[in-house]
Amino acid sequence: MENTEKKIIYSAVQPSGNLTIGNYAGAIRNWVAMQEEYECFYAIANMHAITVRQDPAELRRRTLEMAALYLACGIDPQKCALYVQSQVPQHAELMWVLNCSTYVGEMQRMTQFKDKSQKHADNINMGLMDYPVLMAADILLYQAHCVPVGVDQKQHVEIARDIAIRFNNRYGETFRVPEPVILKTGAKIMSLQEPTKKMSKSDENVNASIFLCDDRDTVIRKFKRAVTDSDNEVRMAEDKAGISNLISIYSSFTGKSVQDTEREFSGKGYGEFKLAVGEAVADKLAPVQAEQKRLLADKKYLGEVLASGAERAFKAARRTLSKVYRKVGFYQGE
């Protein structure tokens, strides 16, 4: 008999800073597509966010803004569990158990711990070091088959796999060992000011990134200021990083191929092309922004969606945690 059970996907993003069009093209758009094929758990990772200092009111505001943004982009709460990480206490509870199967040396070698320790030298807290164990708990709680990540996050899935295998070897089969999925669809979107570097929501140069909250005038102005080269030919090439990045963005937001884009702007200057890219992106963002604004005006509905998602996540997480507690010998009553 054919097994029609859907595979489980887990993914989460911190509610810190504004998301860019790179986050949209590389992650959110894929999440929307995945909810049709997989059983999806999508978390707003506010517990991860506090490894660096946060303003409490800002964190609450951004959490709701992110929930509204996901819904506006097409995440369907009927098809997946959209929830806030801190509303499912099993994340923290499982993390403690997994801490006892994780070694300090492993955490000290994590690239993100080294990077964040340098950036936040005045706040090297245990959360920074323990971040990958919480991420492992996030993933393993839901017995995820796959975790869609960028290349820079692959190391975290690998440590989650190591922890799961070690726990299974010690206590018997408990966790599904997850696979990282490096998403191939969608062009990698680079900085508008340093096109050899990935577009980042934390870039100090405000003209380097297009944020999903940017209004039409801001989007077009930033594209007009985008770094290109001294040539004036709209053509994808290794020695034309800036214009190649703009072609990738235009292609990603219009659905046109690179070849069609090159033909469309053959003989036209960079100024005309930059304006067209800006308008294409602004046209895509406008309905998302309008829907996000509408949703944020209905806090009651947003609260209901997140409560429903948390309840669904809670039930799945409780099953795993109960199994873990039984395996390690924690008394849970008769």
XYZ file of C-alpha atoms in Angstrom:
334
model
C 0.000 0.000 0.000
C 1.379 3.440 -0.955
C 2.404 5.702 1.925
C 0.642 9.025 1.361
C 1.808 10.600 4.630
C 3.343 14.014 4.002
C 6.950 14.657 4.928
C 7.497 17.228 7.672
C 9.263 20.561 7.092
C 10.456 22.860 9.886
C 11.699 26.399 9.379
C 11.967 29.546 11.472
C 13.091 33.162 11.147
C 13.911 35.630 13.896
C 11.707 38.725 14.234
C 14.767 40.980 14.257
C 15.252 43.685 11.641
C 13.349 44.138 8.418
C 13.268 41.281 5.918
C 14.723 41.932 2.474
C 13.660 40.886 -1.017
C 16.402 38.268 -0.660
C 14.534 36.726 2.280
C 11.365 36.798 0.195
C 12.830 35.263 -2.973
C 15.055 32.759 -1.186
C 12.860 31.661 1.729
C 9.294 32.938 2.107
C 8.268 32.276 -1.488
C 9.561 28.715 -1.136
C 7.670 28.267 2.147
C 4.454 29.172 0.365
C 5.120 26.525 -2.295
C 6.128 23.886 0.260
C 2.896 24.084 2.263
C 1.116 22.385 -0.638
C 3.373 19.327 -0.557
C 4.629 19.011 3.041
C 3.326 19.179 6.603
C 4.914 22.479 7.585
C 5.802 24.028 10.931
C 6.811 27.679 10.507
C 7.994 29.470 13.635
C 8.712 33.076 14.490
C 11.899 32.472 16.464
C 11.648 35.084 19.213
C 13.578 32.892 21.678
C 16.576 32.914 19.349
C 16.251 36.682 18.940
C 17.107 37.504 22.580
C 20.667 36.141 22.307
C 21.355 39.786 21.445
C 19.732 42.610 23.397
C 16.221 43.495 22.254
C 13.781 46.231 23.175
C 10.788 44.256 24.570
C 8.096 46.434 22.964
C 9.932 46.348 19.621
C 10.280 42.565 19.790
C 6.535 42.139 20.380
C 5.730 44.559 17.548
C 8.082 42.850 15.081
C 6.701 39.432 16.018
C 3.200 40.481 14.941
C 4.549 42.269 11.863
C 6.316 39.097 10.772
C 3.211 36.977 11.312
C 1.179 39.434 9.201
C 3.899 39.465 6.540
C 3.921 35.670 6.209
C 0.159 35.622 5.814
C 0.298 38.478 3.306
C 2.869 36.550 1.249
C 0.583 33.517 1.032
C 1.262 31.362 4.079
C -2.067 29.622 4.765
C -2.736 28.851 8.463
C -5.154 26.127 7.370
C -2.345 24.281 5.606
C 0.504 24.724 8.101
C 1.283 25.644 11.695
C 2.373 29.288 11.917
C 3.271 30.099 15.509
C 5.520 31.998 17.902
C 8.338 29.876 19.295
C 7.995 31.033 22.922
C 4.329 29.940 22.980
C 5.405 26.287 22.740
C 7.366 25.584 25.966
C 8.648 22.217 24.730
C 11.314 24.046 22.719
C 13.073 25.141 25.904
C 12.347 21.875 27.733
C 13.864 19.700 25.016
C 16.841 22.035 24.721
C 17.787 21.264 28.344
C 17.771 17.518 27.721
C 19.782 17.939 24.517
C 22.281 20.154 26.342
C 23.202 17.098 28.333
C 24.106 15.261 25.115
C 26.061 18.148 23.600
C 29.706 19.016 24.185
C 31.132 22.471 24.919
C 33.812 22.062 22.253
C 31.160 21.524 19.605
C 29.464 24.779 20.484
C 32.695 26.757 20.648
C 33.529 25.685 17.098
C 30.250 26.922 15.629
C 30.853 29.686 13.098
C 27.902 31.791 14.236
C 29.094 31.755 17.868
C 32.501 33.050 16.763
C 30.983 35.723 14.534
C 28.399 36.957 17.048
C 30.969 36.945 19.858
C 33.054 39.381 17.827
C 30.077 41.574 16.935
C 28.669 41.584 20.489
C 31.848 41.443 22.572
C 30.065 43.202 25.453
C 27.343 40.508 25.603
C 28.869 37.056 25.076
C 26.100 35.200 26.891
C 25.374 31.481 27.167
C 22.471 31.890 24.757
C 24.931 32.765 21.994
C 26.783 29.519 22.598
C 23.636 27.442 23.173
C 21.822 28.803 20.111
C 22.500 25.657 17.992
C 21.093 23.367 20.702
C 17.863 25.364 20.771
C 17.772 25.117 16.990
C 18.297 21.343 17.260
C 15.385 21.178 19.715
C 13.245 23.235 17.308
C 13.851 20.771 14.496
C 13.818 17.489 16.412
C 10.606 18.297 18.320
C 8.601 17.952 15.110
C 10.447 14.896 13.768
C 11.248 16.976 10.680
C 12.362 15.158 7.558
C 13.761 18.310 5.956
C 14.971 21.749 7.019
C 15.193 24.362 4.232
C 18.234 26.523 4.930
C 20.740 28.774 3.236
C 24.330 27.615 2.933
C 25.270 29.739 5.988
C 22.810 27.800 8.192
C 23.756 24.294 7.034
C 26.167 23.866 9.958
C 23.266 24.187 12.418
C 21.349 21.356 10.768
C 24.500 19.240 10.792
C 24.926 19.699 14.554
C 21.224 18.861 15.024
C 21.871 15.629 13.114
C 24.897 14.858 15.314
C 22.895 15.449 18.503
C 19.991 13.310 17.246
C 22.272 10.423 16.279
C 24.119 10.580 19.609
C 20.839 10.592 21.560
C 19.424 7.711 19.489
C 22.584 5.663 20.038
C 22.417 6.236 23.788
C 18.677 5.847 24.448
C 17.296 4.022 21.428
C 15.484 5.295 18.350
C 13.821 8.577 19.362
C 14.452 11.307 16.802
C 14.221 11.338 13.040
C 17.595 12.512 11.695
C 16.766 15.576 9.551
C 18.204 16.462 6.168
C 19.216 20.006 5.232
C 17.634 21.210 2.009
C 19.618 23.936 0.264
C 16.971 25.581 -1.869
C 18.024 25.870 -5.490
C 15.025 27.813 -6.746
C 15.224 31.561 -6.992
C 18.288 33.662 -7.705
C 20.659 34.587 -4.911
C 20.126 38.291 -4.375
C 23.203 40.370 -3.636
C 23.803 43.795 -2.088
C 22.976 46.756 -4.344
C 26.115 48.534 -3.129
C 28.516 45.587 -2.840
C 27.219 43.073 -5.406
C 29.791 40.426 -4.451
C 28.158 40.244 -1.004
C 24.745 38.778 -0.139
C 21.938 41.275 0.520
C 21.489 41.494 4.293
C 18.810 42.868 6.587
C 21.579 44.052 8.940
C 23.657 45.968 6.363
C 24.637 49.372 7.747
C 24.310 50.955 4.304
C 20.582 51.641 3.882
C 20.942 51.752 0.098
C 22.380 48.218 -0.058
C 19.150 46.349 0.686
C 15.545 46.484 -0.467
C 13.280 45.807 2.488
C 9.813 44.331 2.142
C 8.472 47.398 3.968
C 10.101 49.930 1.616
C 7.582 52.153 -0.189
C 7.581 52.516 -3.976
C 9.653 55.704 -4.085
C 12.289 54.214 -1.765
C 12.540 51.019 -3.817
C 13.023 52.914 -7.084
C 15.497 55.369 -5.533
C 17.653 52.526 -4.162
C 17.721 50.754 -7.509
C 18.692 53.982 -9.270
C 21.687 54.183 -6.902
C 22.687 50.532 -7.387
C 26.334 49.910 -8.258
C 26.918 48.730 -11.833
C 29.999 49.256 -14.048
C 31.395 51.636 -16.680
C 29.895 49.595 -19.518
C 26.292 50.254 -20.529
C 25.269 46.789 -21.768
C 22.563 44.853 -19.913
C 24.261 41.474 -19.966
C 24.910 38.693 -17.430
C 28.684 38.208 -17.026
C 31.196 37.325 -14.298
C 32.937 40.679 -14.654
C 29.625 42.572 -14.358
C 28.576 41.688 -10.786
C 26.315 44.696 -10.280
C 24.321 44.457 -13.499
C 24.211 40.644 -13.238
C 22.622 41.040 -9.796
C 20.005 43.426 -11.209
C 19.244 40.994 -14.033
C 18.775 38.200 -11.461
C 16.395 40.366 -9.427
C 14.403 41.411 -12.506
C 14.185 37.813 -13.673
C 13.128 36.607 -10.208
C 10.377 39.249 -9.815
C 8.967 39.148 -13.356
C 9.363 35.442 -14.135
C 11.265 36.322 -17.309
C 14.401 34.355 -18.192
C 17.851 35.941 -18.166
C 17.991 35.617 -21.943
C 14.601 37.329 -22.382
C 15.720 40.112 -20.045
C 18.927 40.659 -22.003
C 16.941 40.834 -25.256
C 14.329 43.182 -23.765
C 16.976 45.723 -22.749
C 19.377 45.269 -25.653
C 20.555 48.681 -26.771
C 18.986 50.415 -23.760
C 21.001 52.075 -21.032
C 21.495 51.201 -17.378
C 19.251 54.061 -16.263
C 16.239 52.658 -18.077
C 16.980 49.141 -16.848
C 17.400 50.199 -13.205
C 14.041 51.986 -13.335
C 12.382 48.870 -14.804
C 13.862 46.649 -12.063
C 12.672 49.062 -9.372
C 9.165 49.199 -10.817
C 8.951 45.400 -11.137
C 9.953 44.908 -7.496
C 7.692 47.722 -6.240
C 4.746 46.238 -8.179
C 5.265 42.886 -6.428
C 5.651 44.397 -2.975
C 2.643 46.735 -3.117
C -0.119 44.104 -2.641
C 1.921 42.328 0.056
C 2.372 45.587 1.956
C -1.316 46.451 1.637
C -2.385 43.045 2.931
C 0.115 43.164 5.797
C -1.254 46.580 6.806
C -4.815 45.243 6.704
C -3.882 42.236 8.850
C -2.020 44.348 11.415
C -5.194 46.372 11.896
C -6.934 43.145 12.968
C -4.913 42.078 16.012
C -7.702 39.748 17.124
C -7.445 37.683 13.939
C -3.632 37.584 14.104
C -3.811 36.403 17.704
C -6.257 33.653 16.738
C -4.016 32.453 13.891
C -0.951 32.323 16.132
C -2.867 30.629 18.971
C -4.192 27.993 16.582
C -0.701 27.421 15.150
C 0.783 27.171 18.648
C -1.858 24.612 19.660
C -1.078 22.470 16.636
C 2.669 22.771 17.257
C 2.166 22.080 20.986
C 0.445 18.752 20.300
C 3.190 17.543 17.968
C 5.949 18.793 20.302
C 4.347 17.196 23.370
C 4.378 13.765 21.697
C 8.108 13.987 21.076
C 8.967 15.445 24.479
C 6.940 12.785 26.319
C 8.896 10.115 24.444
C 12.198 11.826 25.284
C 11.320 12.112 28.982
C 10.406 8.440 29.084
C 13.697 7.474 27.401
C 15.877 9.460 29.815
C 13.970 8.236 32.877
C 12.032 11.347 33.930
C 9.020 10.483 36.083
C 5.811 11.639 34.384
C 3.214 10.175 36.731
C 1.393 6.865 36.565
